[in-house]
Short mmCIF file of C-alpha atoms in Angstrom, two decimals:
data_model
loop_
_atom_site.label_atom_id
_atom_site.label_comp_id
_atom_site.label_asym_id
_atom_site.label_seq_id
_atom_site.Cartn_x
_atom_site.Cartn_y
_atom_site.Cartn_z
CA UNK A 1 0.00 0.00 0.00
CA UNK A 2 2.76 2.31 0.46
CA UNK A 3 4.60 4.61 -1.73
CA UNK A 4 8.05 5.97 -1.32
CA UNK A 5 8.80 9.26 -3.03
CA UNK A 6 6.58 12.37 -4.12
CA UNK A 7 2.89 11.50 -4.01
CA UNK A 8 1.38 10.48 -7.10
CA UNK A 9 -1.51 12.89 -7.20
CA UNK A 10 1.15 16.07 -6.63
CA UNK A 11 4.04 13.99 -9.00
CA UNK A 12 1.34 13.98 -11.79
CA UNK A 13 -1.42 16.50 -13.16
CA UNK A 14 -4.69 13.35 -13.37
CA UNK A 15 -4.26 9.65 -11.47
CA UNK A 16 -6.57 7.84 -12.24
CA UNK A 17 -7.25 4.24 -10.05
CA UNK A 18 -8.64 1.27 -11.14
CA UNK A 19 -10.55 -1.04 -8.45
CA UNK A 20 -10.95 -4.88 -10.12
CA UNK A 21 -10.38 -6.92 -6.74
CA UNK A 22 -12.94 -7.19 -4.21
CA UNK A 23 -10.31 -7.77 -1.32
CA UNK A 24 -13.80 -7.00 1.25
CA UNK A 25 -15.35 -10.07 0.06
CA UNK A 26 -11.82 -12.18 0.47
CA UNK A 27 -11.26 -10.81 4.15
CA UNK A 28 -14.69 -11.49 5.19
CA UNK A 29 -14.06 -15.38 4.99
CA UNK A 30 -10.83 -15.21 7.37
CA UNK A 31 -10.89 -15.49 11.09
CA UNK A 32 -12.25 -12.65 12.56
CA UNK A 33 -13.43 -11.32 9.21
CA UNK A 34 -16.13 -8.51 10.22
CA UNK A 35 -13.02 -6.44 11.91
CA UNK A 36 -10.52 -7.23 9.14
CA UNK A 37 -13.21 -6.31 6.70
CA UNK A 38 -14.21 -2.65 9.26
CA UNK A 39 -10.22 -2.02 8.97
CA UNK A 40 -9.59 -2.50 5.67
CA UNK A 41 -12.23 -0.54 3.86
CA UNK A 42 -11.53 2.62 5.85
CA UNK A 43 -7.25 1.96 4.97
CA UNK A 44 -8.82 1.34 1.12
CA UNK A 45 -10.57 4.98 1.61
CA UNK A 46 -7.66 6.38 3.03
CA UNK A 47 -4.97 5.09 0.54
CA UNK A 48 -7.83 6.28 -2.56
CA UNK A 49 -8.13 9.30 -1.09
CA UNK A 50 -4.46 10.21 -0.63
CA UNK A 51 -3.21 8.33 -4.58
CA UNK A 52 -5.93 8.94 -6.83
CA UNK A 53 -7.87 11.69 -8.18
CA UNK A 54 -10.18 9.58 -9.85
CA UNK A 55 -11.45 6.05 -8.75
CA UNK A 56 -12.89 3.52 -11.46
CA UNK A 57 -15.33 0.59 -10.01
CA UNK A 58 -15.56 -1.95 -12.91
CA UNK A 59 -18.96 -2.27 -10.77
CA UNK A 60 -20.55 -1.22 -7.73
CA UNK A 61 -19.58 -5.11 -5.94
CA UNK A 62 -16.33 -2.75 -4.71
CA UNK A 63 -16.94 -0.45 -1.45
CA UNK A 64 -17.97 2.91 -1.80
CA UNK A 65 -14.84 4.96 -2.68
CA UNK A 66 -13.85 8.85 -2.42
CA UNK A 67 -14.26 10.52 -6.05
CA UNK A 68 -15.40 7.24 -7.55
CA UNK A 69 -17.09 6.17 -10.96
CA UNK A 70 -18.74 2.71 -11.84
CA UNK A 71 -17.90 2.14 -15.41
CA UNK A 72 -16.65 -1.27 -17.21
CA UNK A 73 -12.87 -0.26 -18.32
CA UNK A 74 -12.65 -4.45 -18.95
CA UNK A 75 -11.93 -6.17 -22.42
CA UNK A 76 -10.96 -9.69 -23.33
CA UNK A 77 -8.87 -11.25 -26.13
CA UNK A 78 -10.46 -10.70 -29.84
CA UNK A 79 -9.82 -14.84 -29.86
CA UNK A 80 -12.91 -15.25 -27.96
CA UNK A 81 -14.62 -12.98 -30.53
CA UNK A 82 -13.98 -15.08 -33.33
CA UNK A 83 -15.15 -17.96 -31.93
CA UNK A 84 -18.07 -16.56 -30.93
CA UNK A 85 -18.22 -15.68 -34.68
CA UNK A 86 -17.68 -19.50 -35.90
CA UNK A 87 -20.87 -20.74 -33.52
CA UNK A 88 -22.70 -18.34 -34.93
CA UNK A 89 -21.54 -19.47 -38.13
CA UNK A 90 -23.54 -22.64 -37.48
CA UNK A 91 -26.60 -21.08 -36.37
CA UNK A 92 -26.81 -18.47 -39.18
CA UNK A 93 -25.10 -19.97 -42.07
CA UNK A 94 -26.03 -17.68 -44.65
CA UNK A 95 -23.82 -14.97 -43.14
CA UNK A 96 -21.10 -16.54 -44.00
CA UNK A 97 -17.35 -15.29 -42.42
CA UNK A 98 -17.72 -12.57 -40.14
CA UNK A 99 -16.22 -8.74 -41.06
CA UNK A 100 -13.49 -9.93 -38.65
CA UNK A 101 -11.85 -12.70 -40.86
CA UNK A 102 -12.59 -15.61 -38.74
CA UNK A 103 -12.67 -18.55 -41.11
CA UNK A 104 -12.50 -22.29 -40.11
CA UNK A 105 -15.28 -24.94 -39.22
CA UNK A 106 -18.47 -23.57 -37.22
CA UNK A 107 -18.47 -24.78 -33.32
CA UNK A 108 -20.72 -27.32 -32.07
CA UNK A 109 -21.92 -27.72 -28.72
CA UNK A 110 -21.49 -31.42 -27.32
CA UNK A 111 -21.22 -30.84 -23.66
CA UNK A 112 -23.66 -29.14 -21.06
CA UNK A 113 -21.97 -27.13 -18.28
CA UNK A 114 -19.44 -26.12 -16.57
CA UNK A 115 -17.33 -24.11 -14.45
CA UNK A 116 -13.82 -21.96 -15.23
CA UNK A 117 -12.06 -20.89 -12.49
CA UNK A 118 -9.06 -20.68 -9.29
CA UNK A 119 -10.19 -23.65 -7.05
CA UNK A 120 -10.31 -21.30 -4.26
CA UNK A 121 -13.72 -21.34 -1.99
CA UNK A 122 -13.91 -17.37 -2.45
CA UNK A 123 -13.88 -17.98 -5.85
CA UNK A 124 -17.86 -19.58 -5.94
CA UNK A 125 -16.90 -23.53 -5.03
CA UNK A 126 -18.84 -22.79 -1.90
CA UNK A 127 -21.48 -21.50 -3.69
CA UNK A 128 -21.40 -24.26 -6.39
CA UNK A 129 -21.39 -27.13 -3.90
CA UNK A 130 -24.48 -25.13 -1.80
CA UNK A 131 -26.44 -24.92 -4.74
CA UNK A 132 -26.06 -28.12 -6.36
CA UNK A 133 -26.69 -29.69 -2.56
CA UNK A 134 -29.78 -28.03 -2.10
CA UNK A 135 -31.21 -29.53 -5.40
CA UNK A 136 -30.11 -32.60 -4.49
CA UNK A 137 -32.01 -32.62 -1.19
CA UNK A 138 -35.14 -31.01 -3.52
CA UNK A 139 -35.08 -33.84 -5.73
CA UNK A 140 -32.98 -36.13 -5.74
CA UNK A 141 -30.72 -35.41 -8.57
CA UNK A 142 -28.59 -32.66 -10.18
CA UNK A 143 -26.92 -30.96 -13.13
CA UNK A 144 -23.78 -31.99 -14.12
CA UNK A 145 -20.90 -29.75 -14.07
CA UNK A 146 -17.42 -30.13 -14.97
CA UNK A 147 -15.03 -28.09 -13.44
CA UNK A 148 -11.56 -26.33 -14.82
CA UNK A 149 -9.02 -24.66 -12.33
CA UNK A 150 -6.20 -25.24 -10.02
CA UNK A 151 -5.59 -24.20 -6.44
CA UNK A 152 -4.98 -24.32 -2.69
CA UNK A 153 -8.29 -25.94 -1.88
CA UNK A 154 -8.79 -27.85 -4.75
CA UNK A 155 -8.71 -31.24 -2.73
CA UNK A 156 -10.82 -29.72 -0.06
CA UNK A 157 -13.46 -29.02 -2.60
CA UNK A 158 -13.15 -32.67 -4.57
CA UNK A 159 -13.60 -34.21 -1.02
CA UNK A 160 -16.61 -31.79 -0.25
CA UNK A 161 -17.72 -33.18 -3.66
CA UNK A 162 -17.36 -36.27 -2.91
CA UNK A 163 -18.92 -36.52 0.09
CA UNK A 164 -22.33 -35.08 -0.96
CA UNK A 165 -22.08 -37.47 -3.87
CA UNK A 166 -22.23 -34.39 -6.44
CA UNK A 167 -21.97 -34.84 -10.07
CA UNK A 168 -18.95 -33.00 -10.26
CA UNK A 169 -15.20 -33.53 -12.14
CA UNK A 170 -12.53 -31.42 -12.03
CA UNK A 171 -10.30 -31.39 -15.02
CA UNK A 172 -7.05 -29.06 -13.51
CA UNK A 173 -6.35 -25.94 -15.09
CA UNK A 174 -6.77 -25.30 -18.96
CA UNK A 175 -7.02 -22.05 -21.08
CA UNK A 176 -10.73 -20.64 -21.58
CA UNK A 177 -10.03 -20.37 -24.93
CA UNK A 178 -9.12 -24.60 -25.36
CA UNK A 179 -10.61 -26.43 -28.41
CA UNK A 180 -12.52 -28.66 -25.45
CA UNK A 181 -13.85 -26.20 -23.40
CA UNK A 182 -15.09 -24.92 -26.78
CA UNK A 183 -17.74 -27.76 -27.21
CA UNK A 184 -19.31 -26.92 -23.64
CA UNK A 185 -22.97 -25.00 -24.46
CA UNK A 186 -23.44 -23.49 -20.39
CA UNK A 187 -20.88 -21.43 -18.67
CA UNK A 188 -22.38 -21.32 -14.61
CA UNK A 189 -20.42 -18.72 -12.34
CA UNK A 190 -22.19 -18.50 -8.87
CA UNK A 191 -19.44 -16.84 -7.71
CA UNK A 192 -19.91 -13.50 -5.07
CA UNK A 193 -16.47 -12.66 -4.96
CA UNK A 194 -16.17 -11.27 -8.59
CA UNK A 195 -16.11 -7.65 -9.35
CA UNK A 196 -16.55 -8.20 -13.33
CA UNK A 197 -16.12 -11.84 -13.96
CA UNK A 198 -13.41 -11.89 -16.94
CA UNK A 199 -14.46 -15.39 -17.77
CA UNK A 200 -17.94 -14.41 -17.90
CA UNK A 201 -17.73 -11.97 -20.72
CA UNK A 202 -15.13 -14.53 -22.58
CA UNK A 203 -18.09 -16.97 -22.31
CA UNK A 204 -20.67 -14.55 -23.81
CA UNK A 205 -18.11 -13.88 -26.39
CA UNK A 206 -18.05 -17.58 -27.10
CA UNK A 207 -21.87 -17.56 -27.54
CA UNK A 208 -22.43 -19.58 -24.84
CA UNK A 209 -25.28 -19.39 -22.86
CA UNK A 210 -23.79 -17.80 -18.99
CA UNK A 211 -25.82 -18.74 -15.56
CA UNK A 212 -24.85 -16.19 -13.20
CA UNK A 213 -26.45 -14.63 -9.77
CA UNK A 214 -27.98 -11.48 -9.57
CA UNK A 215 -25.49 -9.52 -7.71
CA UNK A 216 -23.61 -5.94 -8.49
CA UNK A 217 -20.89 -7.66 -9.83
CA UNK A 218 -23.06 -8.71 -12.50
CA UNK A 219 -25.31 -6.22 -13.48
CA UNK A 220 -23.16 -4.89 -16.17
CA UNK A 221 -24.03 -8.37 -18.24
CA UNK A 222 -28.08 -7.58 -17.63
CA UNK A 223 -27.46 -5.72 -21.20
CA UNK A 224 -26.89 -9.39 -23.48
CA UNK A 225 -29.80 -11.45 -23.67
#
């Protein structure tokens, strides 16, 4: 947090800050989270205050911040663009190649859903394994979800699984972008953590069809049908 030398905002004439971690939402989980949490928004207001002239929230998920703005500053790689295009290649033919170039065979859906993402619990796991137990209990049964990430709690999570005798795999980490994660038609995110869910937009972009909660982090995606 701290900076040695001149202050930015008296070094330079605009700073402008970009908030795209929701650090509140991490803390919270930790022992004695409600005080870390207390203590580290007002040091987050402090350190905004005294650095930035201008704050950007990607959305309003992030803590209310001196001189802020919500507004989505986020991209992802044209490669998710053009293969979007190719599925909807298949589903409108008589287009043809998109204005972007993208040439190649159309995609085709062969799997149902799944889940992209750091095996952490604050990364939605938690809120994975609570939903898909609860619809078990309902009825019985659930969806089956395949699962794509590496991390610290990854073997926490596969025994959680496990135990609850969920439907779930977990494949390790791959790129969002591989030829198999490609043939998957449902991208589900439950997670709360996000502040504007890179893989969520990269899934859109794919022309998938994205499950995701209703939360601030993503009510910039209410826009796509």
């Amino acid at each position: 947090w701290y900076h040695y030398g001149d202050r930015w905002t008296e070094k330079f004439q605009h700073v402008v800050g970009i908030v795209h971690t929701n650090y509140l939402d991490y803390v919270r989980r930790e022992s004695n989270g409600y005080v870390k949490k207390v203590l580290m928004s007002y040091v987050n207001r402090w350190v905004c205050r005294s650095y930035c002239h201008k704050v950007i929230k990607l959305s309003d998920a992030v803590q209310s911040l001196p001189r802020q703005q919500t507004c989505n500053v986020h991209g992802v790689c044209p490669h998710f663009l053009e293969i979007g295009d190719k599925y909807s290649q298949r589903l409108h033919p008589e287009r043809g190649a998109s204005a972007s170039g993208s040439g190649g065979s159309a995609v085709e859906f062969e799997k149902d859903a799944y889940f992209l993402g750091k095996c952490l619990w604050a990364k939605g796991y938690k809120e994975l394994l609570d939903m898909m137990t609860i619809e078990m209990k309902k009825k019985g049964t659930t969806f089956q979800c395949d699962c794509y990430g590496s991390g610290e709690d990854m073997e926490a999570v596969m025994k959680r699984a496990e135990m609850a005798k969920l439907p779930l795999k977990f494949f390790g980490a791959r790129d969002h972008a591989d030829s198999s994660i490609q043939k998957y038609k449902i991208y589900v995110n439950p997670s709360q953590s996000d502040v504007l869910c890179t893989s969520t937009a990269e899934a859109l972009d794919m022309g998938k069809i994205v499950i995701i909660s209703a939360n601030p982090s993503n009510q910039f995606f209410k826009q796509f049908s």
